[in-house]
Coordinates of C-alpha atoms and ligand atoms in Angstrom, one line a residue:
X1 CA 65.3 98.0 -32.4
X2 CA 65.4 98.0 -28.8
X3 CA 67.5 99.8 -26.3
X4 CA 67.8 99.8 -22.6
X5 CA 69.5 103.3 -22.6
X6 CA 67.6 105.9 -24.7
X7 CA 70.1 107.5 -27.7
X8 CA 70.8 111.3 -27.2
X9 CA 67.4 112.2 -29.4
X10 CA 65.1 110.7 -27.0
X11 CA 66.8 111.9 -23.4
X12 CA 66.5 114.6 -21.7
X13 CA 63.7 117.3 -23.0
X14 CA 62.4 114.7 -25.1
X15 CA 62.2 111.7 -23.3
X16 CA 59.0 109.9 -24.1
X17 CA 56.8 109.1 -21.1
X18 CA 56.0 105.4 -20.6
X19 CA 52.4 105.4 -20.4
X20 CA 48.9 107.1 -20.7
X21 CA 47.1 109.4 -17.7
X22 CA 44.8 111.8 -17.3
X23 CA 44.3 114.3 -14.6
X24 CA 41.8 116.7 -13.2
X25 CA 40.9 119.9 -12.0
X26 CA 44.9 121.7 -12.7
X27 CA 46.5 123.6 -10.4
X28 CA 47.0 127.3 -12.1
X29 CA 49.4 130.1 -11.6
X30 CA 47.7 133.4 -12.8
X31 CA 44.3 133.7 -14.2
X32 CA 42.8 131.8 -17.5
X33 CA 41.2 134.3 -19.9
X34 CA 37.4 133.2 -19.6
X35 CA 37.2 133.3 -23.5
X36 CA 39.7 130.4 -23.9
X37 CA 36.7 127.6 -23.8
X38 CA 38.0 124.7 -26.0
X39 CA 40.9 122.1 -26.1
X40 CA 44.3 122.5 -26.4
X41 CA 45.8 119.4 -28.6
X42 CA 49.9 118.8 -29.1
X43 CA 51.3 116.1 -31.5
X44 CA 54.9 114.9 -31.0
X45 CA 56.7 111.8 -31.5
X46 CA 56.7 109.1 -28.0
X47 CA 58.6 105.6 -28.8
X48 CA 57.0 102.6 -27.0
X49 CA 58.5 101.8 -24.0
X50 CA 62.2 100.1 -24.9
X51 CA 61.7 100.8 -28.6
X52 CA 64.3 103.3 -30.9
X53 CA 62.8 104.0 -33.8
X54 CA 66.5 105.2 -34.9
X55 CA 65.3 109.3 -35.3
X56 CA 63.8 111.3 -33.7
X57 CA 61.0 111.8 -35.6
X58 CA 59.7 108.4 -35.9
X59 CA 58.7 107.7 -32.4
X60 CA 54.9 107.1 -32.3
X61 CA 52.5 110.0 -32.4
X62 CA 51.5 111.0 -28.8
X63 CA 48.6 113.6 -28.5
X64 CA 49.0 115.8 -25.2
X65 CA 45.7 117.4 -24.4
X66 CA 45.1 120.0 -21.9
X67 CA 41.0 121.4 -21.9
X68 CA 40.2 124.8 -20.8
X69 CA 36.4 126.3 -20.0
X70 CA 35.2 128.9 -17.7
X71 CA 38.8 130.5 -15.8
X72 CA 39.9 126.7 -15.2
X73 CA 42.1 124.3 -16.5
X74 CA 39.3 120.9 -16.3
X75 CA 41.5 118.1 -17.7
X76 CA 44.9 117.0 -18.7
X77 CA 45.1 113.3 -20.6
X78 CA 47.7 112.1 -23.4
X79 CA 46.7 109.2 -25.8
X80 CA 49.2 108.0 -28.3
X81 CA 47.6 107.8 -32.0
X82 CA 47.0 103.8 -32.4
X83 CA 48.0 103.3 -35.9
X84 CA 48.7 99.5 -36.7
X85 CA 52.4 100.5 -36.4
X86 CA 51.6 100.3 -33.0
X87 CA 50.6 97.3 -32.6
X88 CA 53.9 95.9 -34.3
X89 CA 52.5 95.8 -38.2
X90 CA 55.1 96.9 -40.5
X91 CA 54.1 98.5 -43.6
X92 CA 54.1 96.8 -47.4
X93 CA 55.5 98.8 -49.9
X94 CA 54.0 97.2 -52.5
X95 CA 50.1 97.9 -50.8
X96 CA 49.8 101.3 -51.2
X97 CA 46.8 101.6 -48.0
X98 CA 49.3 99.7 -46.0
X99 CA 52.1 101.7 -46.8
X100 CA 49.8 105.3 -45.9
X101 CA 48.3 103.9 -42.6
X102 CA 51.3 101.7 -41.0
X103 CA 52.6 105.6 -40.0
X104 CA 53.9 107.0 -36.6
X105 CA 51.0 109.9 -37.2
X106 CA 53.3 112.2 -34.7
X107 CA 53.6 115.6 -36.1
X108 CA 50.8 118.1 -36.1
X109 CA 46.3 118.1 -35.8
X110 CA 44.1 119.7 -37.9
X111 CA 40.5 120.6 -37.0
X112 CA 39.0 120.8 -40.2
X113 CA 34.9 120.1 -41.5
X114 CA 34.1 118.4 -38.0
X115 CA 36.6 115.9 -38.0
X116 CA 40.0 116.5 -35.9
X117 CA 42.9 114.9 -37.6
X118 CA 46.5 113.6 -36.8
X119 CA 48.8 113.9 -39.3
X120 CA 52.3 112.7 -40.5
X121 CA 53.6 113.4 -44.0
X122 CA 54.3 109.7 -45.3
X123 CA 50.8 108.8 -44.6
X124 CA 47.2 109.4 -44.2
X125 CA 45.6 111.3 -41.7
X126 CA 44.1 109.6 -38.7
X127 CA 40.7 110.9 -37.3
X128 CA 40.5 111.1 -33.3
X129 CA 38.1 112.1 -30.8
X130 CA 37.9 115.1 -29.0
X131 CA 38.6 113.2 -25.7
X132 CA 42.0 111.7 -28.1
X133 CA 40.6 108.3 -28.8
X134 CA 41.8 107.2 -32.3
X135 CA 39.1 106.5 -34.8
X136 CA 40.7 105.5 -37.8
X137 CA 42.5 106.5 -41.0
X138 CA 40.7 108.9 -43.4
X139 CA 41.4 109.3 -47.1
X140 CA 38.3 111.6 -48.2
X141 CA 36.1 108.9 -49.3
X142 CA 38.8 107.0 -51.1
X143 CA 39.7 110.0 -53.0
X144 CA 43.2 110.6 -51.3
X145 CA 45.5 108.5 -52.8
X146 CA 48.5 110.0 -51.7
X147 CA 50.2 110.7 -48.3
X148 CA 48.8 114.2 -46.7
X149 CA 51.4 116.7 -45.4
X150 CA 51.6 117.8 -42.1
X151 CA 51.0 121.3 -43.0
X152 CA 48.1 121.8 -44.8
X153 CA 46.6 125.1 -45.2
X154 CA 43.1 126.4 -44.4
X155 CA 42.1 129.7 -46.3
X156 CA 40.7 131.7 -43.8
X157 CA 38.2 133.5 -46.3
X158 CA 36.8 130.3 -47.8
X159 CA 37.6 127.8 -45.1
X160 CA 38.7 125.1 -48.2
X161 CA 42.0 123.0 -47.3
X162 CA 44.4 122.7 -49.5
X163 CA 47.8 120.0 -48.6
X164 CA 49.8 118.1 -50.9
X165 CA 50.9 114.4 -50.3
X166 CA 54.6 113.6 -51.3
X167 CA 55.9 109.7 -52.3
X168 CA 59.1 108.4 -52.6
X169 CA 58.0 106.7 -55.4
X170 CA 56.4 108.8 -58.6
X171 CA 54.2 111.3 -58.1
X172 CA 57.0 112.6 -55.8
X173 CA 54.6 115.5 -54.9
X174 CA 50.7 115.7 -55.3
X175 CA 48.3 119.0 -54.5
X176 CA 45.1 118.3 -53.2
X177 CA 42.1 120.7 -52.7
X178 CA 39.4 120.1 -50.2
X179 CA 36.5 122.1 -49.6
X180 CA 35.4 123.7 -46.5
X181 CA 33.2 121.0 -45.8
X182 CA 35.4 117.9 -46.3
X183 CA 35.3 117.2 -49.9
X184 CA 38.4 116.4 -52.4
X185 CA 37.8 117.9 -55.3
X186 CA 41.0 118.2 -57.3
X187 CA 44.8 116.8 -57.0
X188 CA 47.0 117.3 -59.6
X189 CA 50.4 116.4 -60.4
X190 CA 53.5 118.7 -59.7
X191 CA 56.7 117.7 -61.1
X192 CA 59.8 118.3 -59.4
X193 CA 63.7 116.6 -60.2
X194 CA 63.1 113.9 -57.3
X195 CA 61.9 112.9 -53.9
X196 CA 62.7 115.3 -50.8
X197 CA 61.8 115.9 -47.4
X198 CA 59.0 118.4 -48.8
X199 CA 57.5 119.2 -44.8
X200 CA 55.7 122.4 -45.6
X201 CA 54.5 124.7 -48.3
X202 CA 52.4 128.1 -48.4
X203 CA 49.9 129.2 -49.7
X204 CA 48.5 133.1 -51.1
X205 CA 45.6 135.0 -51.4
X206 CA 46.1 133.7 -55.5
X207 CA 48.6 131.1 -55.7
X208 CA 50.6 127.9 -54.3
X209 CA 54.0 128.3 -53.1
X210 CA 56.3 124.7 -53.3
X211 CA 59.9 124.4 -51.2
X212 CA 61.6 122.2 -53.3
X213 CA 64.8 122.5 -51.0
X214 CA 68.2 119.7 -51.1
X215 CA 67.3 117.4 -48.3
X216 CA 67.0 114.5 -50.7
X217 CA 65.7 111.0 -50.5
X218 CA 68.5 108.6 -50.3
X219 CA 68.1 105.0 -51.6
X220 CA 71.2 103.7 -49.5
X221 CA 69.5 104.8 -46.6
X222 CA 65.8 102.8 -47.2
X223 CA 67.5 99.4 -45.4
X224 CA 68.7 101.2 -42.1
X225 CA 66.1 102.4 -39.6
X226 CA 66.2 106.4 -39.2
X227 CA 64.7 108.8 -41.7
X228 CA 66.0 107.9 -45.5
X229 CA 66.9 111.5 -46.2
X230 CA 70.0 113.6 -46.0
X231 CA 71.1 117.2 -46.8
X232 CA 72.5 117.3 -50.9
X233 CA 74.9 120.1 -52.8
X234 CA 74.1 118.3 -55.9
X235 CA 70.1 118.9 -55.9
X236 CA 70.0 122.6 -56.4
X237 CA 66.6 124.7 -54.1
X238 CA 64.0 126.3 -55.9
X239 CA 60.5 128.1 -55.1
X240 CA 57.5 127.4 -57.2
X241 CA 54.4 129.6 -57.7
X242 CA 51.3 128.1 -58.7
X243 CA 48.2 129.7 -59.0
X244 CA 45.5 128.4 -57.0
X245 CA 43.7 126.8 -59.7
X246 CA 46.5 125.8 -62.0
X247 CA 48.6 122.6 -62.5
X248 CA 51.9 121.4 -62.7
X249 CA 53.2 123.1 -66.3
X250 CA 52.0 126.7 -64.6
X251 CA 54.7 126.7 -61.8
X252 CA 57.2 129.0 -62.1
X253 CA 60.4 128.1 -60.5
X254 CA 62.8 130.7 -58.8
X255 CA 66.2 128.9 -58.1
X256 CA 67.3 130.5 -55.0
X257 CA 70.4 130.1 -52.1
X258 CA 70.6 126.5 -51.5
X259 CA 69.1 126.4 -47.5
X260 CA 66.3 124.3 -45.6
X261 CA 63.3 125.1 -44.3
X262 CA 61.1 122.8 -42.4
X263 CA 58.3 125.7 -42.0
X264 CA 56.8 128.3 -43.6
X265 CA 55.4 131.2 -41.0
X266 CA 53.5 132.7 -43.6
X267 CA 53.4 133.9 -48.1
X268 CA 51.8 137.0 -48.9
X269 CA 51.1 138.9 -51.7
X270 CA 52.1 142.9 -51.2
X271 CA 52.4 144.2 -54.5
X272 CA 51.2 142.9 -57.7
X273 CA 53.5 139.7 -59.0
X274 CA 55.4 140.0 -56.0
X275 CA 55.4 137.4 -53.6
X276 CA 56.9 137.6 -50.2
X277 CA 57.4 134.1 -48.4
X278 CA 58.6 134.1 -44.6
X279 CA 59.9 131.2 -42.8
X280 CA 62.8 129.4 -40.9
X281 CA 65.6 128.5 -43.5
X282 CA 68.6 126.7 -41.8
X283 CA 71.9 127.0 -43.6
X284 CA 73.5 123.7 -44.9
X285 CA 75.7 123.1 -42.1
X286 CA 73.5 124.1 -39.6
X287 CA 71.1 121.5 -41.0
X288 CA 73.6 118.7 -40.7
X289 CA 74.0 120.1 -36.8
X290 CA 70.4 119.2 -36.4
X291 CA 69.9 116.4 -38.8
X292 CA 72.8 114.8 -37.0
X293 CA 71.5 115.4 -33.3
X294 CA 68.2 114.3 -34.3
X295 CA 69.8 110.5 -35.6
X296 CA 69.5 111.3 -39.0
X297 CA 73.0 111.0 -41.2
X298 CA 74.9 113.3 -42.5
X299 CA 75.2 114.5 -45.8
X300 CA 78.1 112.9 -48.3
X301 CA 79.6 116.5 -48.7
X302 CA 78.7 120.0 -47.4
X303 CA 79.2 123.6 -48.7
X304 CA 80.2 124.9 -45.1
X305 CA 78.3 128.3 -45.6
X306 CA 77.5 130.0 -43.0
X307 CA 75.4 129.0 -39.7
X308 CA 71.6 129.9 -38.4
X309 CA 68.4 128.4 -38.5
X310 CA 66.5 132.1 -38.9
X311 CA 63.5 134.0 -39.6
X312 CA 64.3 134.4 -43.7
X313 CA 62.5 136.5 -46.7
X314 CA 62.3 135.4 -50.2
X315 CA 60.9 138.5 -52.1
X316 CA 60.0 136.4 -55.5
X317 CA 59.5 138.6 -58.5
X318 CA 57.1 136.1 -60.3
X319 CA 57.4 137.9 -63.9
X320 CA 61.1 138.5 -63.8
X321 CA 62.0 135.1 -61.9
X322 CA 64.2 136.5 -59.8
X323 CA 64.6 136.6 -55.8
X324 CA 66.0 139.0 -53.2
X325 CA 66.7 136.8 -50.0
X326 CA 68.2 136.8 -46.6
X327 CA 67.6 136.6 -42.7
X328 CA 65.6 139.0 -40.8
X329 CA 67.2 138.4 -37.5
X330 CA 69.9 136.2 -35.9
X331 CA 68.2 134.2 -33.4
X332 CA 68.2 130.5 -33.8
X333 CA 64.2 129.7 -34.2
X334 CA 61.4 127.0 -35.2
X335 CA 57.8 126.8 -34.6
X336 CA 57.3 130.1 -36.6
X337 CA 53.1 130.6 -36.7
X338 CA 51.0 133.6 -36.9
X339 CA 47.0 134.2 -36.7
X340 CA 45.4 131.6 -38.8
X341 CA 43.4 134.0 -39.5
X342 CA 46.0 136.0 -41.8
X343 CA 46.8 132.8 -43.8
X344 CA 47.9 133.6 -47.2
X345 CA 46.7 137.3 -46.5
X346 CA 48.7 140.2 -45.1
X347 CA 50.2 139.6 -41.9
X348 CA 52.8 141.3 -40.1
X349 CA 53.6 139.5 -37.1
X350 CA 55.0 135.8 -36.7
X351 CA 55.6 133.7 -33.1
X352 CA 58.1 131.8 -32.7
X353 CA 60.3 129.9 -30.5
X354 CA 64.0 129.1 -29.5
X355 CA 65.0 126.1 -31.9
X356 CA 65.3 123.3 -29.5
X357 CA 68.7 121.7 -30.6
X358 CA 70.7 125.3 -31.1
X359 CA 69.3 126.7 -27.4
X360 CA 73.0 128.4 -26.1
X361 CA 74.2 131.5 -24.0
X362 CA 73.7 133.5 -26.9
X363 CA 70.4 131.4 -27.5
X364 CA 68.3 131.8 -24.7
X365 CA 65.1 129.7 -24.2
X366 CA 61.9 132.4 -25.4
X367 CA 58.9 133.0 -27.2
X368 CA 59.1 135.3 -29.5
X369 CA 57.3 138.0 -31.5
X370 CA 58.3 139.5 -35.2
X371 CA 56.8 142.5 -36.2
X372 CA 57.9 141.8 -39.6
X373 CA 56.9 144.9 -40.9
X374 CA 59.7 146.8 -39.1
X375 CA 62.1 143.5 -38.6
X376 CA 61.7 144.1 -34.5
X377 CA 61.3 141.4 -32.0
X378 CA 60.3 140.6 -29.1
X379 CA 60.5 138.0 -26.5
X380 CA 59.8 136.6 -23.5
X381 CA 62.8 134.3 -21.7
X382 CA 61.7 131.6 -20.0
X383 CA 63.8 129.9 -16.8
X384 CA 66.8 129.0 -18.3
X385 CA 66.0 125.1 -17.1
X386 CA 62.8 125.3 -18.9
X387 CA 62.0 124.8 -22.7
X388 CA 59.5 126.0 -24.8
X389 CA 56.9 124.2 -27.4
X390 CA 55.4 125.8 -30.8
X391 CA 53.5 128.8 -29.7
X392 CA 49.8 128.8 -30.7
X393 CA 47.5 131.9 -31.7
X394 CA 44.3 131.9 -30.9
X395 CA 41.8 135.3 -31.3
X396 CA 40.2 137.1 -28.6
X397 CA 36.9 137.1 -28.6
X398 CA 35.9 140.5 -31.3
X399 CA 39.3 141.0 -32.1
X400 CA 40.4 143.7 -34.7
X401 CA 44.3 143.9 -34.5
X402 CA 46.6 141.3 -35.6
X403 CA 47.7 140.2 -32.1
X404 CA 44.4 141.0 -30.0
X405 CA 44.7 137.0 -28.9
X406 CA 46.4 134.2 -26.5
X407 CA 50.0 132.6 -27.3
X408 CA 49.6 128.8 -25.8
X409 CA 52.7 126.9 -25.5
X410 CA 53.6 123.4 -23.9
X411 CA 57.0 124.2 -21.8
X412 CA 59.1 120.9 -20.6
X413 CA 61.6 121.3 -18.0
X414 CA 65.4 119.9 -18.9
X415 CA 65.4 117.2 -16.2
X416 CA 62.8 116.8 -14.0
X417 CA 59.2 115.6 -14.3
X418 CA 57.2 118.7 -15.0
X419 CA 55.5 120.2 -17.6
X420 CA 53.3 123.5 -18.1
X421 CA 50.6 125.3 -20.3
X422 CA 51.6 128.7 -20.4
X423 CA 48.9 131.5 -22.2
X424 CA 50.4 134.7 -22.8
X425 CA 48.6 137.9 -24.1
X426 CA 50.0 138.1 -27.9
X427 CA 50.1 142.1 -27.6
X428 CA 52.6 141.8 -24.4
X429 CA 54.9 138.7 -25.1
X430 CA 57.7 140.2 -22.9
X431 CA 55.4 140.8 -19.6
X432 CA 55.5 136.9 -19.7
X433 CA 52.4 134.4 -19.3
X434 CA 49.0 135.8 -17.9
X435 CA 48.2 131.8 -16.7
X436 CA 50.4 129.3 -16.5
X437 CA 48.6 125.6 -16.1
X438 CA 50.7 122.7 -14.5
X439 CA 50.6 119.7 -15.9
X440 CA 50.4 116.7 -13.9
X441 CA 54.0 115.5 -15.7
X442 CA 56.7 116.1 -17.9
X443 CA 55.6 116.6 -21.8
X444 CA 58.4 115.5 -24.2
X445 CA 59.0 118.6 -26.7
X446 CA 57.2 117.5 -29.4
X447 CA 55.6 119.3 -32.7
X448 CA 52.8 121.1 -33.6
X449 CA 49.4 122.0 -31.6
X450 CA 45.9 123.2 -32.6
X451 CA 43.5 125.0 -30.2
X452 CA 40.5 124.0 -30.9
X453 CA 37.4 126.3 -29.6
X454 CA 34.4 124.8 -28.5
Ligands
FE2_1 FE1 56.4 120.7 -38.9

């Protein structure tokens, strides 16, 4: 599908850029901490030139990459992720390697046993270079069979991945366990009533936590370009705990208040068979809001409950199946991320940002910082003309506290052609950035980012 003028989902903040630069030797407002000496990679989706891929989320992957070492900001260059999809091969359903590697690859990157991955959640990763040349699609040896979520999770004690894949077809959802040093050892069936828009799951110190949440595949829908899903009161939202080790007949659903989450900040386990799960949950109508805006369609009928795309807790009683639920603040957020280092562990503190599509006078473009031990926040505003990208943790060197680190976020101006690299000190998010690096051009708001330390 082409279009001379771009559809409301591709202007403005999130206009894709029509080629691929580089640049040298940034400018830089402030001063970079010496101990950030590593690469700064962003995913996000960037149609070809005069292409509509009919949502925003199906524009081809574009990695941004900005490369920090000694106090300076050295290079900035953006690649898109060459998948055959960009080279105008469409992808047969009925060939399932065709099917998992004609993908956009546009959401997020994983660094994980040497290899530095771009990934999309309706196909298989795609390996690229540190510099952001594309290598080629990996499926663990041949031992993935599945698609490979955006959102995997490293343990931090252990350093093993685990991800699930999810299919339209049966298996609708798949969990995978990798080791720390890149092998796939186990996937196992998990059943669930049918095919959603599964983007993110959690994981604990002991268990696996599923979202199986009503955005719902919708055959009407395969034929038209856009995303083939749409919000449902019929399908019902539940939470799953898994252990670790187990399989699909040990889950134990919780049915809780139909909502949608796209992300998980964090799942932790506090007390014993208690498990506390923290992440953005957008009401149904509030979905549809976004959903709409982003060009996907709107669901056939909507419980109008309510409005918010919040920080949320589900406190899961795993013994009694019961939850106690609700929202821990009344901003309108995304992004939510905390230390990687606190994955699945005890963590009080989650980053977040002003969800991109709901920014209003109430609403006010920020960073901010839960202390979700105390349900306080807080923030730092940017200029009101300026947006902000996920917000990235990454440790001090020798840190001990839970926010002894760097925030690094991609901001994109509204209109004009200019883009930054802000760092901020995680333990003063209100005093604003420490360095701010400018970036040669304007970055489309995109997904997710990985630092990657040399
Ligand atoms: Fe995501």
């Amino acid at each position: 599908m082409t279009a001379d003028v771009a559809p409301a989902y591709f202007s403005d903040e999130f206009a894709p850029v029509p080629d691929e630069v580089e640049a040298l030797d940034l400018e830089v407002t402030g001063r970079l901490p010496d101990e950030l000496a590593g690469r700064y990679l962003r995913n996000g989706p960037n149609p070809l030139p005069g292409t509509d891929p009919g949502h925003n989320f199906l524009g081809q992957g574009m990695l941004h990459g900005v490369r920090l070492v000694d106090g300076r900001a050295k290079w900035y260059r953006n690649r898109w992720v060459h998948t055959p999809l960009m080279d105008g091969v469409r992808p047969d359903h009925t060939d399932r390697l065709s099917a998992l590697t004609c993908t956009t690859s546009n959401t997020s990157v994983l660094h994980h046993a040497g290899k530095i991955l771009s990934l999309v959640e309706n196909g298989l990763p795609w390996e690229v270079t540190a510099d952001l040349d594309t290598v080629g699609p990996v499926d663990f040896g041949g031992k993935l069979r599945t698609a490979m979520t955006a959102h995997p999770k490293v343990d931090p004690l252990t350093g093993d991945l685990y991800l699930f894949g999810v299919g339209l077809r049966p298996p609708f959802l798949t969990f995978h366990h990798v080791t720390a040093a890149g092998d796939l050892v186990r996937s196992t069936e998990i059943t669930v009533p049918g095919p959603t828009m599964m983007h993110d799951f959690a994981i604990t110190r002991n268990h696996v936590v599923w979202l199986d949440l009503p955005v719902v595949f919708d055959p009407d829908l395969r034929t038209r370009p856009g995303m083939p899903f749409r919000w449902s009161d019929e399908y019902g939202a539940r939470i799953g705990i898994m252990p670790r080790d187990g399989r699909d007949a040990d889950v134990k659903w919780i049915d809780v208040e139909p909502g949608y989450a796209f992300h998980v900040a964090n799942a932790k386990e506090t007390t014993p068979g208690r498990i506390v799960v923290e992440g953005v949950r957008y009401t149904p109508s509030t979905f549809d809001r976004i959903w709409t805006g982003l060009g996907g369609e709107p669901s056939r009928s909507l419980a109008m409950t309510g409005s918010g795309a919040n920080l949320y807790r589900w406190t899961l009683d795993v013994a009694t199946g019961t939850v106690s639920e609700g929202a821990v603040d009344d901003l309108d957020i995304e992004f939510p991320t905390i230390n990687d280092n606190r994955t699945g562990l005890t963590s009080d503190l989650v980053y977040a940002v002003t969800a991109p599509l709901l920014v209003d006078e109430n609403n006010k473009p920020a960073i901010i910082k839960y202390d979700t031990a105390n349900d306080t926040r807080d923030q730092w505003l940017l200029d009101p003309s300026w947006l902000p990208g996920e917000a990235e943790f990454v440790p001090a060197a020798g840190a001990t506290r839970e926010d002894d680190g760097w925030l690094l976020s991609i901001t994109t101006h509204k209109s004009a052609d200019a883009a930054a690299l802000v760092v901020l000190a995680a333990d003063n998010v209100s005093a604003g950035p420490v360095a701010t690096v400018h970036l040669p051009r304007r970055v489309p708001l995109g997904f997710h980012g990985n630092w990657i330390q040399d």
